[in-house]
Amino acid sequence: MRLGVNIDHIATLRQARKDVYPDLLAAARECIQAGANGLTVHLREDRRHIQDSDVFLLRRTFPKTQLNLEMAAVNSIAQIACRLKPDSVCLVPEKRQELTTEGGLDVKDNVRKIKSISRKMQKSGIRVSLFIDPDAGQIKAAGEAGADMVELHTGAFAEYSDPRRPNFERSKAQKELQKLLSAAKLAKSLGLQINAGHGLTYKNVRTLVGPKNLFTEFNIGHNIIARAVFVGLKQAVREMKEILE
Ligand code: PXP
């Protein structure tokens, strides 16, 4: 199973002081050397962490590394994506007030808009993923919109499955897990590649690694960067890779 390391959190640390360190390219290099299969960055409309110059530098410096650009389904960012030509884009909902992406994209009620932006990307040779909740209606709509992949939102599963988190509740975690698995099976039957991400940790990702051949890629950031504070980035990435292998 492939690991995409979300390095937004490195840029968050840098932007906290609007400074030049930690060096995002150096961090990306360490992730790649440690076995990451790809890099994920979210160019938010408010540019709170990743900046335009970051994405172009990443593409130029690591042309052979899979680059996944998370983005809102808006024209201004779509134009940047067409110039950048990442390997894939992941369309996500975006709200200015949120701490991180909350909830999946509503594809069901926006099929035409998402189809149009997806086609634009695909014409530029970019694969399209849609970040959605594990819901049958959303999966079917993703198929209608012509997506290549879906990234299932694992946030609720993560929230309920960690005993340290205030919302910990084993039965709810189990329900969320079942939702993820049946959504993944439906997506697979529609020929979509299935990725997963959000709130995944060294611990909870093990549950998703078990059901073989469902998930192709995990996009994980926060927990890896948090671990890196103690063991260094390379070691933190290696540990996650070992779990996925
Ligand atoms: N996938 C998507 C679509 C996201 O928005 C995020 C958060 O930026 C992630 C994956 C990674 O989540 P986390 O940082 O919680 O691992």
PDB file of C-alpha atoms and ligand atoms in Angstrom:
ATOM      1  CA  MET A   1       0.000   0.000   0.000  1.00  0.00           C
ATOM      2  CA  ARG A   2       1.253   3.402  -0.924  1.00  0.00           C
ATOM      3  CA  LEU A   3       2.002   6.203   1.499  1.00  0.00           C
ATOM      4  CA  GLY A   4       1.512   9.818   0.537  1.00  0.00           C
ATOM      5  CA  VAL A   5       2.978  12.072   3.191  1.00  0.00           C
ATOM      6  CA  ASN A   6       1.064  15.277   3.729  1.00  0.00           C
ATOM      7  CA  ILE A   7       3.705  17.927   4.385  1.00  0.00           C
ATOM      8  CA  ASP A   8       1.335  20.858   4.953  1.00  0.00           C
ATOM      9  CA  HIS A   9       2.160  20.610   8.633  1.00  0.00           C
ATOM     10  CA  ILE A  10       5.817  21.479   7.963  1.00  0.00           C
ATOM     11  CA  ALA A  11       4.647  24.601   6.169  1.00  0.00           C
ATOM     12  CA  THR A  12       2.261  25.363   9.044  1.00  0.00           C
ATOM     13  CA  LEU A  13       5.231  25.515  11.413  1.00  0.00           C
ATOM     14  CA  ARG A  14       7.103  27.782   9.009  1.00  0.00           C
ATOM     15  CA  GLN A  15       4.124  30.071   8.433  1.00  0.00           C
ATOM     16  CA  ALA A  16       3.489  30.381  12.184  1.00  0.00           C
ATOM     17  CA  ARG A  17       6.376  32.852  12.063  1.00  0.00           C
ATOM     18  CA  LYS A  18       6.153  33.614   8.346  1.00  0.00           C
ATOM     19  CA  ASP A  19       9.804  32.560   8.286  1.00  0.00           C
ATOM     20  CA  VAL A  20      11.951  30.490   5.927  1.00  0.00           C
ATOM     21  CA  TYR A  21      12.370  27.363   8.093  1.00  0.00           C
ATOM     22  CA  PRO A  22      11.729  24.485   8.462  1.00  0.00           C
ATOM     23  CA  ASP A  23      12.793  23.972   4.852  1.00  0.00           C
ATOM     24  CA  LEU A  24       9.908  22.280   3.023  1.00  0.00           C
ATOM     25  CA  LEU A  25      12.137  20.877   0.284  1.00  0.00           C
ATOM     26  CA  ALA A  26      14.492  19.339   2.832  1.00  0.00           C
ATOM     27  CA  ALA A  27      11.500  17.791   4.581  1.00  0.00           C
ATOM     28  CA  ALA A  28      10.170  16.438   1.281  1.00  0.00           C
ATOM     29  CA  ARG A  29      13.597  14.948   0.506  1.00  0.00           C
ATOM     30  CA  GLU A  30      13.651  13.151   3.868  1.00  0.00           C
ATOM     31  CA  CYS A  31      10.164  11.736   3.259  1.00  0.00           C
ATOM     32  CA  ILE A  32      11.200  10.419  -0.155  1.00  0.00           C
ATOM     33  CA  GLN A  33      14.458   8.955   1.174  1.00  0.00           C
ATOM     34  CA  ALA A  34      12.507   7.216   3.926  1.00  0.00           C
ATOM     35  CA  GLY A  35      10.260   5.493   1.377  1.00  0.00           C
ATOM     36  CA  ALA A  36       7.242   7.766   0.944  1.00  0.00           C
ATOM     37  CA  ASN A  37       5.528   6.962  -2.350  1.00  0.00           C
ATOM     38  CA  GLY A  38       4.327  10.480  -2.798  1.00  0.00           C
ATOM     39  CA  LEU A  39       3.910  13.952  -1.376  1.00  0.00           C
ATOM     40  CA  THR A  40       0.581  15.604  -0.683  1.00  0.00           C
ATOM     41  CA  VAL A  41       0.118  19.342  -0.318  1.00  0.00           C
ATOM     42  CA  HIS A  42      -3.010  21.419   0.064  1.00  0.00           C
ATOM     43  CA  LEU A  43      -2.819  24.807  -1.609  1.00  0.00           C
ATOM     44  CA  ARG A  44      -5.591  26.482   0.354  1.00  0.00           C
ATOM     45  CA  GLU A  45      -7.322  29.573  -0.927  1.00  0.00           C
ATOM     46  CA  ASP A  46      -6.183  31.452   2.198  1.00  0.00           C
ATOM     47  CA  ARG A  47      -2.584  30.155   1.737  1.00  0.00           C
ATOM     48  CA  ARG A  48      -2.353  29.459   5.453  1.00  0.00           C
ATOM     49  CA  HIS A  49       0.457  26.927   5.025  1.00  0.00           C
ATOM     50  CA  ILE A  50       1.520  25.845   1.538  1.00  0.00           C
ATOM     51  CA  GLN A  51       2.387  28.744  -0.796  1.00  0.00           C
ATOM     52  CA  ASP A  52       2.324  28.876  -4.601  1.00  0.00           C
ATOM     53  CA  SER A  53       6.125  28.920  -4.729  1.00  0.00           C
ATOM     54  CA  ASP A  54       6.236  25.725  -2.614  1.00  0.00           C
ATOM     55  CA  VAL A  55       4.237  23.662  -5.058  1.00  0.00           C
ATOM     56  CA  PHE A  56       6.253  24.753  -8.090  1.00  0.00           C
ATOM     57  CA  LEU A  57       9.556  24.179  -6.262  1.00  0.00           C
ATOM     58  CA  LEU A  58       8.427  20.724  -5.146  1.00  0.00           C
ATOM     59  CA  ARG A  59       7.448  19.780  -8.685  1.00  0.00           C
ATOM     60  CA  ARG A  60      10.707  21.061 -10.139  1.00  0.00           C
ATOM     61  CA  THR A  61      12.953  19.553  -7.463  1.00  0.00           C
ATOM     62  CA  PHE A  62      11.321  16.109  -7.341  1.00  0.00           C
ATOM     63  CA  PRO A  63       9.937  15.598 -10.847  1.00  0.00           C
ATOM     64  CA  LYS A  64       9.762  11.820 -10.443  1.00  0.00           C
ATOM     65  CA  THR A  65       7.967  11.833  -7.110  1.00  0.00           C
ATOM     66  CA  GLN A  66       4.200  11.542  -7.165  1.00  0.00           C
ATOM     67  CA  LEU A  67       2.758  14.925  -6.261  1.00  0.00           C
ATOM     68  CA  ASN A  68      -0.842  15.085  -5.108  1.00  0.00           C
ATOM     69  CA  LEU A  69      -2.351  18.569  -4.899  1.00  0.00           C
ATOM     70  CA  GLU A  70      -5.340  18.955  -2.612  1.00  0.00           C
ATOM     71  CA  MET A  71      -7.493  21.861  -3.712  1.00  0.00           C
ATOM     72  CA  ALA A  72     -10.920  23.428  -3.535  1.00  0.00           C
ATOM     73  CA  ALA A  73     -13.003  23.021  -6.687  1.00  0.00           C
ATOM     74  CA  VAL A  74     -12.511  26.635  -7.742  1.00  0.00           C
ATOM     75  CA  ASN A  75     -11.195  28.120 -10.968  1.00  0.00           C
ATOM     76  CA  SER A  76      -8.353  30.146  -9.467  1.00  0.00           C
ATOM     77  CA  ILE A  77      -6.665  27.044  -8.020  1.00  0.00           C
ATOM     78  CA  ALA A  78      -7.603  24.902 -11.031  1.00  0.00           C
ATOM     79  CA  GLN A  79      -5.631  27.314 -13.221  1.00  0.00           C
ATOM     80  CA  ILE A  80      -2.582  26.886 -10.981  1.00  0.00           C
ATOM     81  CA  ALA A  81      -3.011  23.095 -11.098  1.00  0.00           C
ATOM     82  CA  CYS A  82      -3.059  23.125 -14.901  1.00  0.00           C
ATOM     83  CA  ARG A  83       0.268  24.999 -14.916  1.00  0.00           C
ATOM     84  CA  LEU A  84       1.788  22.896 -12.141  1.00  0.00           C
ATOM     85  CA  LYS A  85       0.705  19.541 -13.589  1.00  0.00           C
ATOM     86  CA  PRO A  86       0.834  17.459 -10.416  1.00  0.00           C
ATOM     87  CA  ASP A  87       0.301  13.728 -10.901  1.00  0.00           C
ATOM     88  CA  SER A  88      -3.067  14.032  -9.221  1.00  0.00           C
ATOM     89  CA  VAL A  89      -5.395  16.514  -7.620  1.00  0.00           C
ATOM     90  CA  CYS A  90      -7.716  15.737  -4.772  1.00  0.00           C
ATOM     91  CA  LEU A  91     -10.763  17.997  -4.712  1.00  0.00           C
ATOM     92  CA  VAL A  92     -11.729  18.891  -1.153  1.00  0.00           C
ATOM     93  CA  PRO A  93     -14.318  21.168   0.442  1.00  0.00           C
ATOM     94  CA  GLU A  94     -12.750  24.234   1.981  1.00  0.00           C
ATOM     95  CA  LYS A  95     -13.964  26.638   4.626  1.00  0.00           C
ATOM     96  CA  ARG A  96     -11.936  29.541   5.839  1.00  0.00           C
ATOM     97  CA  GLN A  97     -12.797  29.092   9.519  1.00  0.00           C
ATOM     98  CA  GLU A  98     -11.961  25.396   9.800  1.00  0.00           C
ATOM     99  CA  LEU A  99      -8.807  24.107  11.518  1.00  0.00           C
ATOM    100  CA  THR A 100      -8.526  21.346   8.943  1.00  0.00           C
ATOM    101  CA  THR A 101     -10.737  19.881   6.210  1.00  0.00           C
ATOM    102  CA  GLU A 102     -14.083  19.067   7.810  1.00  0.00           C
ATOM    103  CA  GLY A 103     -16.357  16.606   6.063  1.00  0.00           C
ATOM    104  CA  GLY A 104     -16.142  15.346   2.527  1.00  0.00           C
ATOM    105  CA  LEU A 105     -16.951  17.054  -0.734  1.00  0.00           C
ATOM    106  CA  ASP A 106     -20.643  17.117  -1.640  1.00  0.00           C
ATOM    107  CA  VAL A 107     -20.371  15.536  -5.070  1.00  0.00           C
ATOM    108  CA  LYS A 108     -24.020  14.421  -5.135  1.00  0.00           C
ATOM    109  CA  ASP A 109     -25.377  17.968  -5.373  1.00  0.00           C
ATOM    110  CA  ASN A 110     -22.569  19.297  -7.551  1.00  0.00           C
ATOM    111  CA  VAL A 111     -21.973  16.606 -10.155  1.00  0.00           C
ATOM    112  CA  ARG A 112     -21.930  19.019 -13.106  1.00  0.00           C
ATOM    113  CA  LYS A 113     -19.499  21.460 -11.517  1.00  0.00           C
ATOM    114  CA  ILE A 114     -17.157  18.699 -10.346  1.00  0.00           C
ATOM    115  CA  LYS A 115     -17.339  16.902 -13.654  1.00  0.00           C
ATOM    116  CA  SER A 116     -16.366  20.063 -15.481  1.00  0.00           C
ATOM    117  CA  ILE A 117     -13.380  20.818 -13.250  1.00  0.00           C
ATOM    118  CA  SER A 118     -12.326  17.153 -13.312  1.00  0.00           C
ATOM    119  CA  ARG A 119     -12.349  17.089 -17.105  1.00  0.00           C
ATOM    120  CA  LYS A 120     -10.222  20.217 -17.208  1.00  0.00           C
ATOM    121  CA  MET A 121      -7.652  18.504 -14.974  1.00  0.00           C
ATOM    122  CA  GLN A 122      -7.770  15.238 -16.879  1.00  0.00           C
ATOM    123  CA  LYS A 123      -7.221  17.050 -20.174  1.00  0.00           C
ATOM    124  CA  SER A 124      -3.975  18.357 -18.636  1.00  0.00           C
ATOM    125  CA  GLY A 125      -2.954  14.792 -17.829  1.00  0.00           C
ATOM    126  CA  ILE A 126      -3.801  15.041 -14.119  1.00  0.00           C
ATOM    127  CA  ARG A 127      -5.650  12.217 -12.349  1.00  0.00           C
ATOM    128  CA  VAL A 128      -8.585  13.312 -10.240  1.00  0.00           C
ATOM    129  CA  SER A 129      -9.468  12.152  -6.768  1.00  0.00           C
ATOM    130  CA  LEU A 130     -12.499  13.302  -4.775  1.00  0.00           C
ATOM    131  CA  PHE A 131     -12.316  13.521  -0.999  1.00  0.00           C
ATOM    132  CA  ILE A 132     -15.677  12.184   0.147  1.00  0.00           C
ATOM    133  CA  ASP A 133     -17.414  10.729   3.154  1.00  0.00           C
ATOM    134  CA  PRO A 134     -17.933   6.955   3.036  1.00  0.00           C
ATOM    135  CA  ASP A 135     -21.451   7.274   1.684  1.00  0.00           C
ATOM    136  CA  ALA A 136     -22.948   5.238  -1.175  1.00  0.00           C
ATOM    137  CA  GLY A 137     -24.606   8.287  -2.788  1.00  0.00           C
ATOM    138  CA  GLN A 138     -21.344  10.214  -2.840  1.00  0.00           C
ATOM    139  CA  ILE A 139     -19.434   7.260  -4.286  1.00  0.00           C
ATOM    140  CA  LYS A 140     -21.938   6.832  -7.107  1.00  0.00           C
ATOM    141  CA  ALA A 141     -21.835  10.565  -7.794  1.00  0.00           C
ATOM    142  CA  ALA A 142     -18.010  10.398  -7.919  1.00  0.00           C
ATOM    143  CA  GLY A 143     -18.361   7.745 -10.624  1.00  0.00           C
ATOM    144  CA  GLU A 144     -20.832   9.955 -12.532  1.00  0.00           C
ATOM    145  CA  ALA A 145     -18.489  12.926 -12.252  1.00  0.00           C
ATOM    146  CA  GLY A 146     -15.775  10.899 -13.988  1.00  0.00           C
ATOM    147  CA  ALA A 147     -13.300  10.776 -11.102  1.00  0.00           C
ATOM    148  CA  ASP A 148     -10.346   8.411 -11.322  1.00  0.00           C
ATOM    149  CA  MET A 149     -10.138   7.912  -7.574  1.00  0.00           C
ATOM    150  CA  VAL A 150     -11.908   8.624  -4.334  1.00  0.00           C
ATOM    151  CA  GLU A 151     -10.206   9.434  -1.065  1.00  0.00           C
ATOM    152  CA  LEU A 152     -12.431   8.248   1.739  1.00  0.00           C
ATOM    153  CA  HIS A 153     -12.612  10.620   4.691  1.00  0.00           C
ATOM    154  CA  THR A 154     -11.408   8.658   7.719  1.00  0.00           C
ATOM    155  CA  GLY A 155     -11.879  11.557  10.156  1.00  0.00           C
ATOM    156  CA  ALA A 156     -14.947  10.177  11.960  1.00  0.00           C
ATOM    157  CA  PHE A 157     -13.410   6.716  12.261  1.00  0.00           C
ATOM    158  CA  ALA A 158     -10.249   8.312  13.664  1.00  0.00           C
ATOM    159  CA  GLU A 159     -12.181  10.497  16.082  1.00  0.00           C
ATOM    160  CA  TYR A 160     -14.070   7.575  17.647  1.00  0.00           C
ATOM    161  CA  SER A 161     -11.254   5.036  17.619  1.00  0.00           C
ATOM    162  CA  ASP A 162      -8.587   6.757  19.724  1.00  0.00           C
ATOM    163  CA  PRO A 163      -9.031   6.334  23.489  1.00  0.00           C
ATOM    164  CA  ARG A 164      -7.121   9.589  24.033  1.00  0.00           C
ATOM    165  CA  ARG A 165      -9.671  11.610  22.067  1.00  0.00           C
ATOM    166  CA  PRO A 166     -12.736  13.054  23.826  1.00  0.00           C
ATOM    167  CA  ASN A 167     -15.177  11.388  21.405  1.00  0.00           C
ATOM    168  CA  PHE A 168     -13.717   7.915  21.830  1.00  0.00           C
ATOM    169  CA  GLU A 169     -16.440   5.286  21.491  1.00  0.00           C
ATOM    170  CA  ARG A 170     -15.589   1.782  20.365  1.00  0.00           C
ATOM    171  CA  SER A 171     -19.048   0.934  18.927  1.00  0.00           C
ATOM    172  CA  LYS A 172     -19.128   4.137  16.870  1.00  0.00           C
ATOM    173  CA  ALA A 173     -15.595   3.440  15.605  1.00  0.00           C
ATOM    174  CA  GLN A 174     -16.750  -0.002  14.517  1.00  0.00           C
ATOM    175  CA  LYS A 175     -19.722   1.507  12.656  1.00  0.00           C
ATOM    176  CA  GLU A 176     -17.473   4.005  10.904  1.00  0.00           C
ATOM    177  CA  LEU A 177     -15.107   1.214   9.942  1.00  0.00           C
ATOM    178  CA  GLN A 178     -17.972  -0.743   8.376  1.00  0.00           C
ATOM    179  CA  LYS A 179     -19.036   2.387   6.469  1.00  0.00           C
ATOM    180  CA  LEU A 180     -15.483   2.765   5.131  1.00  0.00           C
ATOM    181  CA  LEU A 181     -15.277  -0.856   4.068  1.00  0.00           C
ATOM    182  CA  SER A 182     -18.631  -0.956   2.292  1.00  0.00           C
ATOM    183  CA  ALA A 183     -17.927   2.395   0.615  1.00  0.00           C
ATOM    184  CA  ALA A 184     -14.570   1.037  -0.543  1.00  0.00           C
ATOM    185  CA  LYS A 185     -16.197  -2.106  -1.949  1.00  0.00           C
ATOM    186  CA  LEU A 186     -18.768  -0.038  -3.842  1.00  0.00           C
ATOM    187  CA  ALA A 187     -16.060   2.272  -5.217  1.00  0.00           C
ATOM    188  CA  LYS A 188     -14.043  -0.752  -6.301  1.00  0.00           C
ATOM    189  CA  SER A 189     -17.049  -2.185  -8.139  1.00  0.00           C
ATOM    190  CA  LEU A 190     -17.260   1.113 -10.061  1.00  0.00           C
ATOM    191  CA  GLY A 191     -13.621   0.842 -11.082  1.00  0.00           C
ATOM    192  CA  LEU A 192     -12.416   3.698  -8.903  1.00  0.00           C
ATOM    193  CA  GLN A 193      -9.066   3.660  -7.112  1.00  0.00           C
ATOM    194  CA  ILE A 194      -9.612   3.955  -3.377  1.00  0.00           C
ATOM    195  CA  ASN A 195      -7.438   6.076  -1.147  1.00  0.00           C
ATOM    196  CA  ALA A 196      -8.035   7.101   2.442  1.00  0.00           C
ATOM    197  CA  GLY A 197      -6.966   9.916   4.679  1.00  0.00           C
ATOM    198  CA  HIS A 198      -7.542  12.290   7.546  1.00  0.00           C
ATOM    199  CA  GLY A 199      -6.773  11.719  11.199  1.00  0.00           C
ATOM    200  CA  LEU A 200      -4.947   8.463  10.511  1.00  0.00           C
ATOM    201  CA  THR A 201      -2.380   7.398  13.092  1.00  0.00           C
ATOM    202  CA  TYR A 202       0.213   4.666  13.521  1.00  0.00           C
ATOM    203  CA  LYS A 203      -2.418   2.865  15.541  1.00  0.00           C
ATOM    204  CA  ASN A 204      -5.730   3.239  13.722  1.00  0.00           C
ATOM    205  CA  VAL A 205      -4.328   2.752  10.215  1.00  0.00           C
ATOM    206  CA  ARG A 206      -3.593  -0.902  11.076  1.00  0.00           C
ATOM    207  CA  THR A 207      -7.318  -1.630  11.018  1.00  0.00           C
ATOM    208  CA  LEU A 208      -7.553  -0.374   7.434  1.00  0.00           C
ATOM    209  CA  VAL A 209      -4.439  -2.153   6.252  1.00  0.00           C
ATOM    210  CA  GLY A 210      -6.018  -5.493   7.177  1.00  0.00           C
ATOM    211  CA  PRO A 211      -8.755  -5.715   4.494  1.00  0.00           C
ATOM    212  CA  LYS A 212      -6.457  -6.414   1.578  1.00  0.00           C
ATOM    213  CA  ASN A 213      -6.792  -4.984  -1.910  1.00  0.00           C
ATOM    214  CA  LEU A 214      -9.305  -2.300  -0.974  1.00  0.00           C
ATOM    215  CA  PHE A 215      -7.128   0.709  -0.261  1.00  0.00           C
ATOM    216  CA  THR A 216      -4.370   1.695  -2.652  1.00  0.00           C
ATOM    217  CA  GLU A 217      -3.016   4.770  -0.916  1.00  0.00           C
ATOM    218  CA  PHE A 218      -3.101   6.456   2.451  1.00  0.00           C
ATOM    219  CA  ASN A 219      -2.487  10.168   2.754  1.00  0.00           C
ATOM    220  CA  ILE A 220      -1.191  10.862   6.219  1.00  0.00           C
ATOM    221  CA  GLY A 221       0.333  13.992   7.695  1.00  0.00           C
ATOM    222  CA  HIS A 222      -0.326  15.244  11.177  1.00  0.00           C
ATOM    223  CA  ASN A 223       0.503  12.101  13.123  1.00  0.00           C
ATOM    224  CA  ILE A 224       3.720  11.517  11.165  1.00  0.00           C
ATOM    225  CA  ILE A 225       4.946  15.066  11.703  1.00  0.00           C
ATOM    226  CA  ALA A 226       4.011  14.847  15.391  1.00  0.00           C
ATOM    227  CA  ARG A 227       6.046  11.639  15.719  1.00  0.00           C
ATOM    228  CA  ALA A 228       8.920  13.302  13.870  1.00  0.00           C
ATOM    229  CA  VAL A 229       9.291  15.747  16.771  1.00  0.00           C
ATOM    230  CA  PHE A 230      10.580  12.815  18.825  1.00  0.00           C
ATOM    231  CA  VAL A 231      12.281  10.509  16.342  1.00  0.00           C
ATOM    232  CA  GLY A 232      13.039  12.666  13.304  1.00  0.00           C
ATOM    233  CA  LEU A 233      11.150  12.784  10.029  1.00  0.00           C
ATOM    234  CA  LYS A 234      12.903   9.923   8.259  1.00  0.00           C
ATOM    235  CA  GLN A 235      12.302   7.527  11.117  1.00  0.00           C
ATOM    236  CA  ALA A 236       8.674   8.661  11.468  1.00  0.00           C
ATOM    237  CA  VAL A 237       8.008   8.027   7.767  1.00  0.00           C
ATOM    238  CA  ARG A 238       9.825   4.674   7.879  1.00  0.00           C
ATOM    239  CA  GLU A 239       7.673   3.525  10.786  1.00  0.00           C
ATOM    240  CA  MET A 240       4.473   4.339   8.902  1.00  0.00           C
ATOM    241  CA  LYS A 241       5.751   2.653   5.756  1.00  0.00           C
ATOM    242  CA  GLU A 242       6.527  -0.489   7.726  1.00  0.00           C
ATOM    243  CA  ILE A 243       2.932  -0.639   8.936  1.00  0.00           C
ATOM    244  CA  LEU A 244       1.558  -0.240   5.431  1.00  0.00           C
ATOM    245  CA  GLU A 245       3.866  -2.922   4.115  1.00  0.00           C
TER     246      GLU A 245
HETATM  247  N1  PXP B   1      -6.376  13.913   3.012  1.00  0.00           N
HETATM  248  C1  PXP B   1      -7.044  15.088   2.947  1.00  0.00           C
HETATM  249  C2  PXP B   1      -7.989  15.289   1.813  1.00  0.00           C
HETATM  250  C3  PXP B   1      -6.816  16.104   3.887  1.00  0.00           C
HETATM  251  O1  PXP B   1      -7.491  17.262   3.794  1.00  0.00           O
HETATM  252  C4  PXP B   1      -5.877  15.882   4.913  1.00  0.00           C
HETATM  253  C5  PXP B   1      -5.605  16.973   5.894  1.00  0.00           C
HETATM  254  O2  PXP B   1      -4.928  18.003   5.302  1.00  0.00           O
HETATM  255  C6  PXP B   1      -5.204  14.655   4.940  1.00  0.00           C
HETATM  256  C7  PXP B   1      -5.494  13.682   4.001  1.00  0.00           C
HETATM  257  C8  PXP B   1      -4.180  14.342   5.980  1.00  0.00           C
HETATM  258  O3  PXP B   1      -4.773  14.352   7.237  1.00  0.00           O
HETATM  259  P1  PXP B   1      -3.888  14.280   8.535  1.00  0.00           P
HETATM  260  O4  PXP B   1      -2.975  15.445   8.514  1.00  0.00           O
HETATM  261  O5  PXP B   1      -4.887  14.299   9.633  1.00  0.00           O
HETATM  262  O6  PXP B   1      -3.121  12.980   8.467  1.00  0.00           O
END
